[in-house]
Short mmCIF file of C-alpha atoms in Angstrom, two decimals:
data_model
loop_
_atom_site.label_atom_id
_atom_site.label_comp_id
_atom_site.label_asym_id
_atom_site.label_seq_id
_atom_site.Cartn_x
_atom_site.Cartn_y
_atom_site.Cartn_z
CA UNK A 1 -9.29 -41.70 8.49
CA UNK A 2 -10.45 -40.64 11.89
CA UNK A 3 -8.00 -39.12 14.33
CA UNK A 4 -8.52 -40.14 17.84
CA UNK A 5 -9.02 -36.66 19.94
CA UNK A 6 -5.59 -37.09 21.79
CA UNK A 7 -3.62 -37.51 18.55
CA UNK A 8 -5.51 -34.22 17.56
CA UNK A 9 -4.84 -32.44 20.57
CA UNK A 10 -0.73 -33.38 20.72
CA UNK A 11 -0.91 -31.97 16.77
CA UNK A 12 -2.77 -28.95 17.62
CA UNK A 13 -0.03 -28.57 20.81
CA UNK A 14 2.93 -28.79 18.69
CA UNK A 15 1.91 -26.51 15.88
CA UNK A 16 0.76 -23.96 18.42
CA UNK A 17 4.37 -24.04 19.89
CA UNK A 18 6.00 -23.30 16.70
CA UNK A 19 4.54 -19.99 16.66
CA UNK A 20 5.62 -18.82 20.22
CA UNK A 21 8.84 -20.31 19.33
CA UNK A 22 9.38 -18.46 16.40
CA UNK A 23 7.97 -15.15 17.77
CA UNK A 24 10.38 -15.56 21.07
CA UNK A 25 13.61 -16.18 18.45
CA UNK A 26 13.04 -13.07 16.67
CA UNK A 27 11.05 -10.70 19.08
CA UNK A 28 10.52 -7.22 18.22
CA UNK A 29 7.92 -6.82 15.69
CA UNK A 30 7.55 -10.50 14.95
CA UNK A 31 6.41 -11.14 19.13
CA UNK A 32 4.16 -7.74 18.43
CA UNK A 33 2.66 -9.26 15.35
CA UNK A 34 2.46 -12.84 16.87
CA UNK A 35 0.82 -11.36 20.02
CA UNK A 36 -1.81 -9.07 18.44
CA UNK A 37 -3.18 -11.87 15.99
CA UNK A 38 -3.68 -13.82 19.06
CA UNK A 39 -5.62 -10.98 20.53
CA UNK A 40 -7.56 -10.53 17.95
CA UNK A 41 -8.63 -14.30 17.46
CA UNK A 42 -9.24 -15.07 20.74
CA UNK A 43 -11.37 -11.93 21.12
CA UNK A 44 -13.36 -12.38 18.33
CA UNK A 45 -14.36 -15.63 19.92
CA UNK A 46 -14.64 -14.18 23.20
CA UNK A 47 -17.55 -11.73 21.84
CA UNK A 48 -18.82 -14.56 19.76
CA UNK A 49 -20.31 -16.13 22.90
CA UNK A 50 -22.38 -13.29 23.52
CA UNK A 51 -23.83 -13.75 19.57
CA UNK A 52 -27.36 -13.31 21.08
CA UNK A 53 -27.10 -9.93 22.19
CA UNK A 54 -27.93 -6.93 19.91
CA UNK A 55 -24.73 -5.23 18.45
CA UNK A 56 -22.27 -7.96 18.69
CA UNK A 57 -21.63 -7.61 15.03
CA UNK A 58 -20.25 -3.89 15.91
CA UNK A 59 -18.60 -5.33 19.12
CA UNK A 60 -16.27 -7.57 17.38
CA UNK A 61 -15.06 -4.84 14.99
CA UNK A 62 -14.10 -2.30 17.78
CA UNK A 63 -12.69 -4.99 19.82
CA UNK A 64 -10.54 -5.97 17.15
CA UNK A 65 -9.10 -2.48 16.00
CA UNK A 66 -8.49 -1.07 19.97
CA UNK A 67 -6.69 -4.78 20.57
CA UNK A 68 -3.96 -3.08 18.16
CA UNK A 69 -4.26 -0.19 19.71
CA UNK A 70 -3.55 -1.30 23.48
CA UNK A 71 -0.98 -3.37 22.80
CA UNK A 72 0.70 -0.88 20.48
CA UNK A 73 0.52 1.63 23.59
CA UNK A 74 2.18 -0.86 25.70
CA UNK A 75 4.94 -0.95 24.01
CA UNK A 76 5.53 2.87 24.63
CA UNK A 77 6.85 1.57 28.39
CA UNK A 78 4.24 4.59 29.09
CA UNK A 79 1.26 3.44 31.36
CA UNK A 80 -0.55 6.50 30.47
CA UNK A 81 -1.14 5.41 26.79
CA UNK A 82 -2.71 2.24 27.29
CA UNK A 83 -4.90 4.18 29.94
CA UNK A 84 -5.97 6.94 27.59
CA UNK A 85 -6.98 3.89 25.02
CA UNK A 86 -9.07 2.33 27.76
CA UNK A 87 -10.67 5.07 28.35
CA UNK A 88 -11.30 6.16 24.82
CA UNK A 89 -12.72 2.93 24.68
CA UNK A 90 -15.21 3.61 27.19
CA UNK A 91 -16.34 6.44 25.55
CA UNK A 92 -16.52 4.81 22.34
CA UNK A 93 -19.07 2.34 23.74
CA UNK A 94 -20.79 4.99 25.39
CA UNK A 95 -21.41 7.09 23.02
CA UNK A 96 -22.77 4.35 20.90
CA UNK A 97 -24.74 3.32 23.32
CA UNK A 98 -26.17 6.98 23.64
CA UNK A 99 -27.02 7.45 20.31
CA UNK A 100 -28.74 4.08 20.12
CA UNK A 101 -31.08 4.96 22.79
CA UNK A 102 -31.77 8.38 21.43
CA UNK A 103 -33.83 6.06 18.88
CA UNK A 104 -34.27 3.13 20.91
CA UNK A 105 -35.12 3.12 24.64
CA UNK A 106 -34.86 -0.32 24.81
CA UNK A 107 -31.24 -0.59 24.09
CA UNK A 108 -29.11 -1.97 26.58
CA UNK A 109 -25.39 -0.72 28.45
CA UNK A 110 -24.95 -4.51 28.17
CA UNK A 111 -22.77 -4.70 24.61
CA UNK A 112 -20.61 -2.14 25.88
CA UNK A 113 -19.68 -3.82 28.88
CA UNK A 114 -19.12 -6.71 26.78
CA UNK A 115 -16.80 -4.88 24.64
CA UNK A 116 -14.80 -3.23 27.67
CA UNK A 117 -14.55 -6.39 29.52
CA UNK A 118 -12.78 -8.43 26.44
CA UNK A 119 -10.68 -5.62 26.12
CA UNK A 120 -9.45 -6.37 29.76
CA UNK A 121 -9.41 -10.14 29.94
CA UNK A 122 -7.71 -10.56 26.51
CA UNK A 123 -4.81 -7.94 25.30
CA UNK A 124 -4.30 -6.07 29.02
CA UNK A 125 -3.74 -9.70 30.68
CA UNK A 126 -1.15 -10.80 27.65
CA UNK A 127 0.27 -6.83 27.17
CA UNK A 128 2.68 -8.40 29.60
CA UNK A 129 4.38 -10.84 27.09
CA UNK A 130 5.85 -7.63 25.57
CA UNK A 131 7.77 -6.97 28.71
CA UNK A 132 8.88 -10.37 29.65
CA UNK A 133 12.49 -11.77 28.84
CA UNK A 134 12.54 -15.30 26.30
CA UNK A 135 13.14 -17.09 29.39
CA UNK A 136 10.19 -15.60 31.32
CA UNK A 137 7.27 -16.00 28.08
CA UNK A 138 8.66 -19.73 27.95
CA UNK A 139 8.34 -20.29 31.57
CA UNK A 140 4.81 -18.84 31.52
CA UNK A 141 3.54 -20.82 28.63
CA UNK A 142 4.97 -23.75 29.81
CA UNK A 143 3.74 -23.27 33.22
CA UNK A 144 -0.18 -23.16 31.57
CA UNK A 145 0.53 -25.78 28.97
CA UNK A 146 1.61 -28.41 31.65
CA UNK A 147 -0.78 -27.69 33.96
CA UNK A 148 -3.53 -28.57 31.36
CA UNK A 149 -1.86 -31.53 29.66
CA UNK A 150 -1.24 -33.17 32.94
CA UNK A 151 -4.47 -32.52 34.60
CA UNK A 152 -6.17 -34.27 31.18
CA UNK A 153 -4.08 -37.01 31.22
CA UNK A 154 -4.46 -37.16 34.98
CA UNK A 155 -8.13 -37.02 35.10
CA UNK A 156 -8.55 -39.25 31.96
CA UNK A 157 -6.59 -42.13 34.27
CA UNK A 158 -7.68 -41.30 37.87
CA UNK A 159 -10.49 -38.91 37.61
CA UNK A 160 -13.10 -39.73 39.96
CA UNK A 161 -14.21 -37.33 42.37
CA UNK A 162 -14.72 -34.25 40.68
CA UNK A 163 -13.53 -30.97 41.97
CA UNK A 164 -16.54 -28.32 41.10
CA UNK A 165 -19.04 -29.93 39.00
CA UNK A 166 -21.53 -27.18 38.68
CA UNK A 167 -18.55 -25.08 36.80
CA UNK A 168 -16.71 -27.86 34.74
CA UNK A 169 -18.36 -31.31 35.20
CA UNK A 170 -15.15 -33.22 33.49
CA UNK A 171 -12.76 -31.75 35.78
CA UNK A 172 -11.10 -33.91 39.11
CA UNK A 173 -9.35 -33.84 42.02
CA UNK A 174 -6.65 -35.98 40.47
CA UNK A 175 -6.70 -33.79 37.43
CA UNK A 176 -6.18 -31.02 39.63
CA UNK A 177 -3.20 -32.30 41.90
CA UNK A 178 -1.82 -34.48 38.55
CA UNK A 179 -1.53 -30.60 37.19
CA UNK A 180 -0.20 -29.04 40.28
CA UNK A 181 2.57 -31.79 40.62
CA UNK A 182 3.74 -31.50 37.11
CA UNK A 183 3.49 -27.71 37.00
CA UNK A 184 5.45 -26.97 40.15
CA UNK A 185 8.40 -29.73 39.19
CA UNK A 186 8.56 -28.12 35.30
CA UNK A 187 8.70 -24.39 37.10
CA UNK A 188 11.46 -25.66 39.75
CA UNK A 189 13.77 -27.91 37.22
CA UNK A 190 13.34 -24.87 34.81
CA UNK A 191 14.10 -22.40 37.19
CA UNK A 192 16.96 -24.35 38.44
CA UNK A 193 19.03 -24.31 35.67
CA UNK A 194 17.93 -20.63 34.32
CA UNK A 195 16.43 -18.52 36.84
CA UNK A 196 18.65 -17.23 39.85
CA UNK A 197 15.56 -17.62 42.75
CA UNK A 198 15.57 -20.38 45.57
CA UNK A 199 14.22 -23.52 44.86
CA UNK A 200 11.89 -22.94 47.69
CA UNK A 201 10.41 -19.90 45.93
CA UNK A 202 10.08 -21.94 42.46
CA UNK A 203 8.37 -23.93 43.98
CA UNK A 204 6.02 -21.86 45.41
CA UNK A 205 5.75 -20.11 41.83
CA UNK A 206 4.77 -23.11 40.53
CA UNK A 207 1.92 -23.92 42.73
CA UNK A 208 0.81 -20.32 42.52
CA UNK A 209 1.05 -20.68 38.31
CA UNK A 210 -0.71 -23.85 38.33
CA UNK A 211 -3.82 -22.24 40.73
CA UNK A 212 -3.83 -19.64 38.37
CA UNK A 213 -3.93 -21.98 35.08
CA UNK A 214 -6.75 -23.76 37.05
CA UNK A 215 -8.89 -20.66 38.08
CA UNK A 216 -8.59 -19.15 34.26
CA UNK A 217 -9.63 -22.60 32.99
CA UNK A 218 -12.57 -22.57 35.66
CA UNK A 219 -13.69 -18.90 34.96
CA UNK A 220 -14.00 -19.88 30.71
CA UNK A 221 -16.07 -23.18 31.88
CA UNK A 222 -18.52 -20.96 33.69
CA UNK A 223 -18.74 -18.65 31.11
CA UNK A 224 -19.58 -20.80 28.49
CA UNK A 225 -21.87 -22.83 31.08
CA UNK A 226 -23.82 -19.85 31.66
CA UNK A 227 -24.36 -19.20 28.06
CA UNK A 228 -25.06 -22.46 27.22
CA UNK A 229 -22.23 -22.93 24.75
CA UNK A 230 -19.75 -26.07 24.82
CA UNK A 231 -16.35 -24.60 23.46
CA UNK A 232 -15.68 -21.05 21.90
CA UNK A 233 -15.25 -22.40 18.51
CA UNK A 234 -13.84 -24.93 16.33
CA UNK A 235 -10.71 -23.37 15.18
CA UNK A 236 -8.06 -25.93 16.80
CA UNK A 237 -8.90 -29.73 16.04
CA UNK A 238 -9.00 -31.20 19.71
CA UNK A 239 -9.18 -28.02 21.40
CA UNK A 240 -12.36 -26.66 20.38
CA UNK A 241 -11.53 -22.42 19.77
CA UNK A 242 -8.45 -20.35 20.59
CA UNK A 243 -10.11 -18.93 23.47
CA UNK A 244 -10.50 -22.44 25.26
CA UNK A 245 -6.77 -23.34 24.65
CA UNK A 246 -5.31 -20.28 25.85
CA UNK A 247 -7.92 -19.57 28.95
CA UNK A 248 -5.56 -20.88 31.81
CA UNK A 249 -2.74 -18.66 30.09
CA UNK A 250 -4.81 -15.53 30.86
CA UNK A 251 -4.61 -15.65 34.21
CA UNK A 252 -0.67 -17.24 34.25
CA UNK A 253 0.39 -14.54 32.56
CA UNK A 254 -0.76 -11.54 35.02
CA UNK A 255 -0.07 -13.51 38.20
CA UNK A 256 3.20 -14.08 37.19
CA UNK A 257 3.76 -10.59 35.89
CA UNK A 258 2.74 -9.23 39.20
CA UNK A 259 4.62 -11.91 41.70
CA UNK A 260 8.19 -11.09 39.23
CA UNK A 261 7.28 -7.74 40.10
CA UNK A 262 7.14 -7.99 43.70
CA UNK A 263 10.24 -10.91 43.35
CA UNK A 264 12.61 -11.27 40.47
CA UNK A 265 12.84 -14.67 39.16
CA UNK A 266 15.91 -13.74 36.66
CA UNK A 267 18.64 -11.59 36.88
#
């Protein structure tokens, strides 16, 4: 029996929730392990895109093993691990790079720049999951997950006039301000009955959340645009791949690490 793609994508939401869930009830290892399995997928798709470049193959393998290997340094509370990884990292790719041009002049700084950049986008940008309370990792997923939910639902209804067609043709203003609205009520009824902020300053969390859930979401569009590929895989019915569910998340999760550092939310 065919599934209409809504019905697929509210499955696919729920089961992705249980994980989080599950990983926020027991923390510790379990958020570590949850955490770096996400890394990995979502990079492996992430270098996937670039499968028509030379040394991919190699790039995927590398990515995969120094994802551990960040996030593992992160949780030292120690900013000069993860740095020493990213740089080892650059090294890595460089010296790879060297030797391949010792025997090839025609090889190209390109894959390691690849490598280094998913490296950055991916595990730094969610390193800060390991760091946030329950309360916080809810509020950010939710923050991303409503966003995109209501803009679809939004745009599927009302979607007219679209809002940067050159980067995502589908997306619309009403999609936009249909994910604005519900993101900044969810962050300010949330943070009114958990967080000890202002309303006024929920609010504006939740319009700076939802610009952030809208810019990631934008940034993955354009990527895929420019490489002429439609979604970043097939591994979530509805969604298309990992990497196209969790692309608004990638920026949430930074901006909201960096405004909780300049403003506590919680106490």
């Amino acid at each position: 029996m065919d599934i209409p793609a809504h019905q697929k994508r509210i499955a696919t939401s729920i089961g992705l929730a249980i994980i989080p869930a599950l990983a926020l009830i027991f923390q510790g290892w379990v958020l570590f392990t949850a955490l770096a399995v996400l890394c990995s997928f979502a990079l492996w798709e992430y270098y996937d895109l670039f499968r028509s470049h030379q040394g991919i193959k190699t790039v995927k393998s590398l990515g995969t093993a120094f994802a551990f290997l960040l996030l593992g340094a992160f949780t030292t509370g120690d900013l000069i691990y993860p740095a020493v990884v990213i740089v080892f990292a650059f090294w890595v790719a460089a010296f790879i790079f060297l030797f391949r041009y010792s025997t090839d002049m025609t090889a190209s700084f390109v894959q390691a720049m690849i490598f280094l950049s998913g490296l950055i986008y991916i595990p730094v940008n969610l390193h800060f999951f390991l760091n946030f309370s329950p309360a916080e990792c809810i509020l950010v997923i939710g923050a991303a997950a409503v966003s995109d939910t209501a803009a679809f639902y939004a745009g599927s209804m009302w979607g007219k006039k679209k809002i940067w067609p050159k980067v995502s043709p589908k997306k619309s203003w009403a999609g936009s301000l249909g994910g604005l609205t519900a993101c900044v009520i969810g962050t300010t009824i949330f943070g009114s009955f958990l967080g000890t902020a202002a309303i006024w300053q929920w609010i504006l969390l939740g319009a700076a959340l939802n610009i952030a859930a809208q810019m990631g979401d934008f940034f993955e569009s354009a990527l895929k645009r420019s490489l002429e590929i439609k979604d970043s895989g097939r591994f979530l019915p509805g969604h298309g791949g990992l990497l196209d569910r969790v692309d608004s998340l990638l920026l949430v999760v930074p901006v909201y690490g960096l405004l909780s550092a300049m403003h506590p939310f919680f106490q």
